[in-house]
Tab-separated table of C-alpha atoms in Angstrom:
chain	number	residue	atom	x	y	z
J	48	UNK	CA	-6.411	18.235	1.196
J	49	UNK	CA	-10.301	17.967	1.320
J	50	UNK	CA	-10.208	15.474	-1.553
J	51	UNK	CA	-7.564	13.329	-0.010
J	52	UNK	CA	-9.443	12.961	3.015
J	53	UNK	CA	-12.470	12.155	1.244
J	54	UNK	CA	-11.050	9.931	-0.764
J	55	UNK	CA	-9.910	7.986	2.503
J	56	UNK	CA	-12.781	7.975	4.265
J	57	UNK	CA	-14.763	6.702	1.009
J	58	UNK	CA	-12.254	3.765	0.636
J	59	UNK	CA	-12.549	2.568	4.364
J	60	UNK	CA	-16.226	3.099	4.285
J	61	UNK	CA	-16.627	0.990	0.755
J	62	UNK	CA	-14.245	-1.559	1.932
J	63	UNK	CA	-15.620	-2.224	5.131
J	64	UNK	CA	-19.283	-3.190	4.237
J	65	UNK	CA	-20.179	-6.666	6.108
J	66	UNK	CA	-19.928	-7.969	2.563
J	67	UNK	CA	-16.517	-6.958	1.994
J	68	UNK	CA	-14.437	-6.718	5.495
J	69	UNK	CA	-11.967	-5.874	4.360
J	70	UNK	CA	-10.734	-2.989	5.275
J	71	UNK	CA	-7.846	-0.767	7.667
J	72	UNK	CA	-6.700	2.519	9.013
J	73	UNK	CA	-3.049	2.780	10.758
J	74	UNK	CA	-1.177	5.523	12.506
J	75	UNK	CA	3.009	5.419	12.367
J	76	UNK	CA	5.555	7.231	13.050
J	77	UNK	CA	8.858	7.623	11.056
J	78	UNK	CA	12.504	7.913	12.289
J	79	UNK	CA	12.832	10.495	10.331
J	80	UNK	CA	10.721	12.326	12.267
J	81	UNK	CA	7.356	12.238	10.267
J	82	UNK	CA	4.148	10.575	10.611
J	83	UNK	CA	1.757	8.595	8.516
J	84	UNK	CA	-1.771	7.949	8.293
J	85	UNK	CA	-2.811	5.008	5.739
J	86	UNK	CA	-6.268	3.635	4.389
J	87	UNK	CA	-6.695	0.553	2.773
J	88	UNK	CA	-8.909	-1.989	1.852
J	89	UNK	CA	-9.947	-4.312	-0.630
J	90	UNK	CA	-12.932	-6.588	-1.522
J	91	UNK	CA	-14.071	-9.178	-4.460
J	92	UNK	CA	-16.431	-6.627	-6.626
J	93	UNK	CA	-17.374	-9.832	-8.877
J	94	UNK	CA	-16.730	-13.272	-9.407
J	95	UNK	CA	-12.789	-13.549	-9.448
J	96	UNK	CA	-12.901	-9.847	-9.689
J	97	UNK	CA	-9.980	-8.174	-6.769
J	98	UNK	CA	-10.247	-4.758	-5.733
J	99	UNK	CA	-7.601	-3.055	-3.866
J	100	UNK	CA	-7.067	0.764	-2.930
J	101	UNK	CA	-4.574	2.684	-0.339
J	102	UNK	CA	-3.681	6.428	0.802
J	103	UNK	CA	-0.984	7.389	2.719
J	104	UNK	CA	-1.438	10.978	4.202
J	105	UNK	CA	2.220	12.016	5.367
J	106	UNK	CA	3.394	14.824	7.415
J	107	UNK	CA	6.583	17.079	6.000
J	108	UNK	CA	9.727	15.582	7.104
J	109	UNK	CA	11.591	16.915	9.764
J	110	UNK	CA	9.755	17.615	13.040
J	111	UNK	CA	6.994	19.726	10.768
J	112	UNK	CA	3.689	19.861	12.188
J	113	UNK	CA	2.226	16.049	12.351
J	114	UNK	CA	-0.888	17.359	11.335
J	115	UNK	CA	-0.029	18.765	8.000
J	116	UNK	CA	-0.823	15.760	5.981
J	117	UNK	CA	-0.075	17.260	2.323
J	118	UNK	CA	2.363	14.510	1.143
J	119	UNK	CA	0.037	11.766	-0.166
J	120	UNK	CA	0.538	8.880	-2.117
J	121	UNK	CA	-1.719	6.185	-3.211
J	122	UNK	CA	-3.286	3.103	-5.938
J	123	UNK	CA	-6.003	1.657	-6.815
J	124	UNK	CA	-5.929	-1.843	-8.579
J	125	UNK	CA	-7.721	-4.776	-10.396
J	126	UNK	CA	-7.092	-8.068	-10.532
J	127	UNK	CA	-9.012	-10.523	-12.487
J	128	UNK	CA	-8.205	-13.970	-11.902
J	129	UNK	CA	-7.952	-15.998	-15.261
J	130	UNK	CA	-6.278	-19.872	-14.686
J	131	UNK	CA	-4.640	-21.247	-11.821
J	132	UNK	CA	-3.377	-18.474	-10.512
J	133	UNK	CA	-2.875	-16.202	-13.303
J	134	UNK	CA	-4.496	-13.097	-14.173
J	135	UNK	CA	-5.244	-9.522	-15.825
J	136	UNK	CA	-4.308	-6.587	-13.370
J	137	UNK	CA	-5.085	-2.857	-13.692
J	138	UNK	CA	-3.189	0.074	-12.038
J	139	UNK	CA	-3.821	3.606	-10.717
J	140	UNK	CA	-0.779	5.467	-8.808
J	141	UNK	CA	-0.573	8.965	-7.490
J	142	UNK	CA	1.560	11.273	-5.643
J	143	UNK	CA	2.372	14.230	-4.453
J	144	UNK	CA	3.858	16.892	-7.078
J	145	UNK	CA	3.212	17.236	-10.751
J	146	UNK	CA	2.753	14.778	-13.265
J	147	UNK	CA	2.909	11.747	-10.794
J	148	UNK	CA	-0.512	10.142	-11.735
J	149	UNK	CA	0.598	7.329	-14.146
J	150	UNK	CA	-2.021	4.040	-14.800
J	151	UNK	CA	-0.883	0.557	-15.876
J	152	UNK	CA	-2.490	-2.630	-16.911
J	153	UNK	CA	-0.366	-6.122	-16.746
J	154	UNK	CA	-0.100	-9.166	-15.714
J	155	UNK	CA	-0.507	-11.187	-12.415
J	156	UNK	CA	0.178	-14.174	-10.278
J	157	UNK	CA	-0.363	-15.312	-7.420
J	158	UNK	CA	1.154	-19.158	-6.351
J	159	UNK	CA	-0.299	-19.480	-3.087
J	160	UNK	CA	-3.038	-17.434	-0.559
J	161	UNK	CA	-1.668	-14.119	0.300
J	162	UNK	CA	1.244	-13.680	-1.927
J	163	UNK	CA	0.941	-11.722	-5.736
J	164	UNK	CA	3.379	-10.955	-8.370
J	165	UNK	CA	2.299	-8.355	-10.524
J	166	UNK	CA	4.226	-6.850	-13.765
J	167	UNK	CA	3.077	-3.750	-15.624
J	168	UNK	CA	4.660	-3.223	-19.145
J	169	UNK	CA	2.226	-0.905	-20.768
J	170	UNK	CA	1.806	2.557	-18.565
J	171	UNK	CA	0.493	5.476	-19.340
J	172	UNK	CA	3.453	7.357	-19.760
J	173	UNK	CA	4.463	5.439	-22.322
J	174	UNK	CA	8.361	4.817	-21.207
J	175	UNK	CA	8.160	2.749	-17.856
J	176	UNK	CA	7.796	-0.599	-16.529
J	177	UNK	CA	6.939	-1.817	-13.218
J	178	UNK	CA	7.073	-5.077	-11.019
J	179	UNK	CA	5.430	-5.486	-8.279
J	180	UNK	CA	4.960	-7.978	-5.252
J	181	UNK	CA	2.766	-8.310	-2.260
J	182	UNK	CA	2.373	-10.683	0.803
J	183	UNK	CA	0.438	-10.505	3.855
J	184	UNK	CA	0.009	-13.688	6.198
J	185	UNK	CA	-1.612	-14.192	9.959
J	186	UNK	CA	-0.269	-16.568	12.314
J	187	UNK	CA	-3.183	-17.569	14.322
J	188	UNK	CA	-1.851	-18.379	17.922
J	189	UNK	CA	-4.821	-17.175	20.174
J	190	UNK	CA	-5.369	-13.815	21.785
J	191	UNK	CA	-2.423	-12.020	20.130
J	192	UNK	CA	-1.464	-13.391	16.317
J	193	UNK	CA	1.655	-12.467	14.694
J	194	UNK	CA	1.659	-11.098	11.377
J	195	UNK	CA	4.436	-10.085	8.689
J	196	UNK	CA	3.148	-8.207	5.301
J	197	UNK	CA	4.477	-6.114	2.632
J	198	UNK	CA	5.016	-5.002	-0.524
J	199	UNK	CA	8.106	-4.309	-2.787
J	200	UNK	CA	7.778	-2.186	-6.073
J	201	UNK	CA	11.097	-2.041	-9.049
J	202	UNK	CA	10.899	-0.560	-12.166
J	203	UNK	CA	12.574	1.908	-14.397
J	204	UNK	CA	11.084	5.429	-15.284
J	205	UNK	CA	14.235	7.655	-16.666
J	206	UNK	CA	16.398	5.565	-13.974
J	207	UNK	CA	15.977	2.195	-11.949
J	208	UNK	CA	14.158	2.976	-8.580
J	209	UNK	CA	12.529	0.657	-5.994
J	210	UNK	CA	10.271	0.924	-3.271
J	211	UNK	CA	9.102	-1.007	-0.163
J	212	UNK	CA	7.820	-1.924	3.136
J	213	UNK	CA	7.819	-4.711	5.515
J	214	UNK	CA	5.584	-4.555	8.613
J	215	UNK	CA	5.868	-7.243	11.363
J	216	UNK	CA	3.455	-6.965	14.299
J	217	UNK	CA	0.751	-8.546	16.221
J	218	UNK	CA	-2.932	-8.828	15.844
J	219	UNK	CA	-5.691	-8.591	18.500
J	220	UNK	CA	-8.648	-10.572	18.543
J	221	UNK	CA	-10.550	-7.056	18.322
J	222	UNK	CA	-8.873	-6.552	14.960
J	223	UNK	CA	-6.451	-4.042	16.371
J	224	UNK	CA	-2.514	-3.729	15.402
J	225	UNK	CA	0.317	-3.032	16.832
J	226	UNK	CA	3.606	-3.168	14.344
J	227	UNK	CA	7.050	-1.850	13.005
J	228	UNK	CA	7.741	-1.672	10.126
J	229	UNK	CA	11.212	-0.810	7.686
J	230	UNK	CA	11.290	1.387	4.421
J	231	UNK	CA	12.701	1.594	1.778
J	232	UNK	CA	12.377	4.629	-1.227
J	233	UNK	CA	14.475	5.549	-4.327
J	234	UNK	CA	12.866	8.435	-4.422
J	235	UNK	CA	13.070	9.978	-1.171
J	236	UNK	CA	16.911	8.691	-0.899
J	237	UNK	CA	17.646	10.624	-3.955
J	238	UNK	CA	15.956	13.679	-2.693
J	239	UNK	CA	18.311	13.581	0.417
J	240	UNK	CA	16.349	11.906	2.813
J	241	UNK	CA	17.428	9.425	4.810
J	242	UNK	CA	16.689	4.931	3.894
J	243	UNK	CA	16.143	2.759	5.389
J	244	UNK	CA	13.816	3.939	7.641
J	245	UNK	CA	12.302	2.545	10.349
J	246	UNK	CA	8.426	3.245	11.208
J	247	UNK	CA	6.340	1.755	14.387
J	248	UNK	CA	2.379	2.763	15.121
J	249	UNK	CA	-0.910	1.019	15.758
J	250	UNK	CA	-3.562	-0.130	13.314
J	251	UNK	CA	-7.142	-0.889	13.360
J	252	UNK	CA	-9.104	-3.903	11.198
J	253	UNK	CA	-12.827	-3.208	10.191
């Protein structure tokens, strides 16, 4: 548990040098009756170099004690933009449980500001693939900006399994965040719990 927490704190603190600013910590809470803390961040390291890294600290399911954050999951990733959009990406995942740490190194593309197609055919376990796409984008209205962002993982590892989130919310000009968000999980539906779920909370921008 120490390292986890570490390992958040180091992220938000890397991520949100005045260089950088780039970087988040958000509070929600599941319908299913669990609650997650995230970090994330990301930053340009080089010239067309992208770095981008999240944890998610979760309680147990069930109306456990909130503040037993032992199921974790997170990533760390590179993207190196090559031509007009395209690019070289790198990939670190991790979970909770054994043998869950699995690295990948693809492809990317991304058509317009805030949206990225990634696809990972060579992993580290040697028998799955993985696509991947993000999107994030800020309506800038004044005091209070909406915002809609997400992310939506398939692949095959054994089986077919996909994963995602979309969060809708608004921004403050203070950089704080108030959202809701539905989820989605392969996994957790075929260990008995519960999808879609549906997860609201509060956020913070450094």
């Amino acid at each position: 548990m120490f390292r986890k927490i570490v390992l958040a704190l180091t992220l938000l603190a890397g991520c949100a040098t005045p260089q950088n600013k780039s970087a988040s910590l958000e509070y929600l809470r599941d319908s299913r009756d669990f609650s997650t803390l995230s970090v994330y961040g990301g930053a340009e390291i080089a010239p067309k170099t992208r770095f981008f890294g999240n944890v998610d600290l979760n309680s147990p399911f069930n109306r456990a004690d909130t503040t037993d954050l032992t199921r974790f999951n997170g990533r760390a990733r590179l993207v190196r933009s090559v031509y007009n959009g395209f690019g070289l990406t790198t990939e670190y995942k991790d979970s909770v449980g054994d043998n869950n740490a699995i690295g990948g190194f693809g492809v990317s593309y991304s058509p317009v500001k805030g949206i990225e197609v990634r696809a990972y055919p060579l992993r580290t376990d040697g028998e799955s693939q993985e696509v991947c796409l993000s999107f994030a984008r800020i309506f800038e209205m004044g005091r209070f900006d909406p915002y809609v962002r997400g992310f939506f993982d398939v692949g095959r590892s054994g089986k077919n399994y996909s994963v995602g989130e979309i969060q809708v919310g608004v921004k403050t000009e203070r950089g704080w965040r108030f959202g809701a968000e539905i989820r989605h999980s392969d996994v957790e539906r075929r260990n008995g719990f519960g999808n879609p779920s549906i997860a609201v909370g509060i956020g913070v921008d450094f």
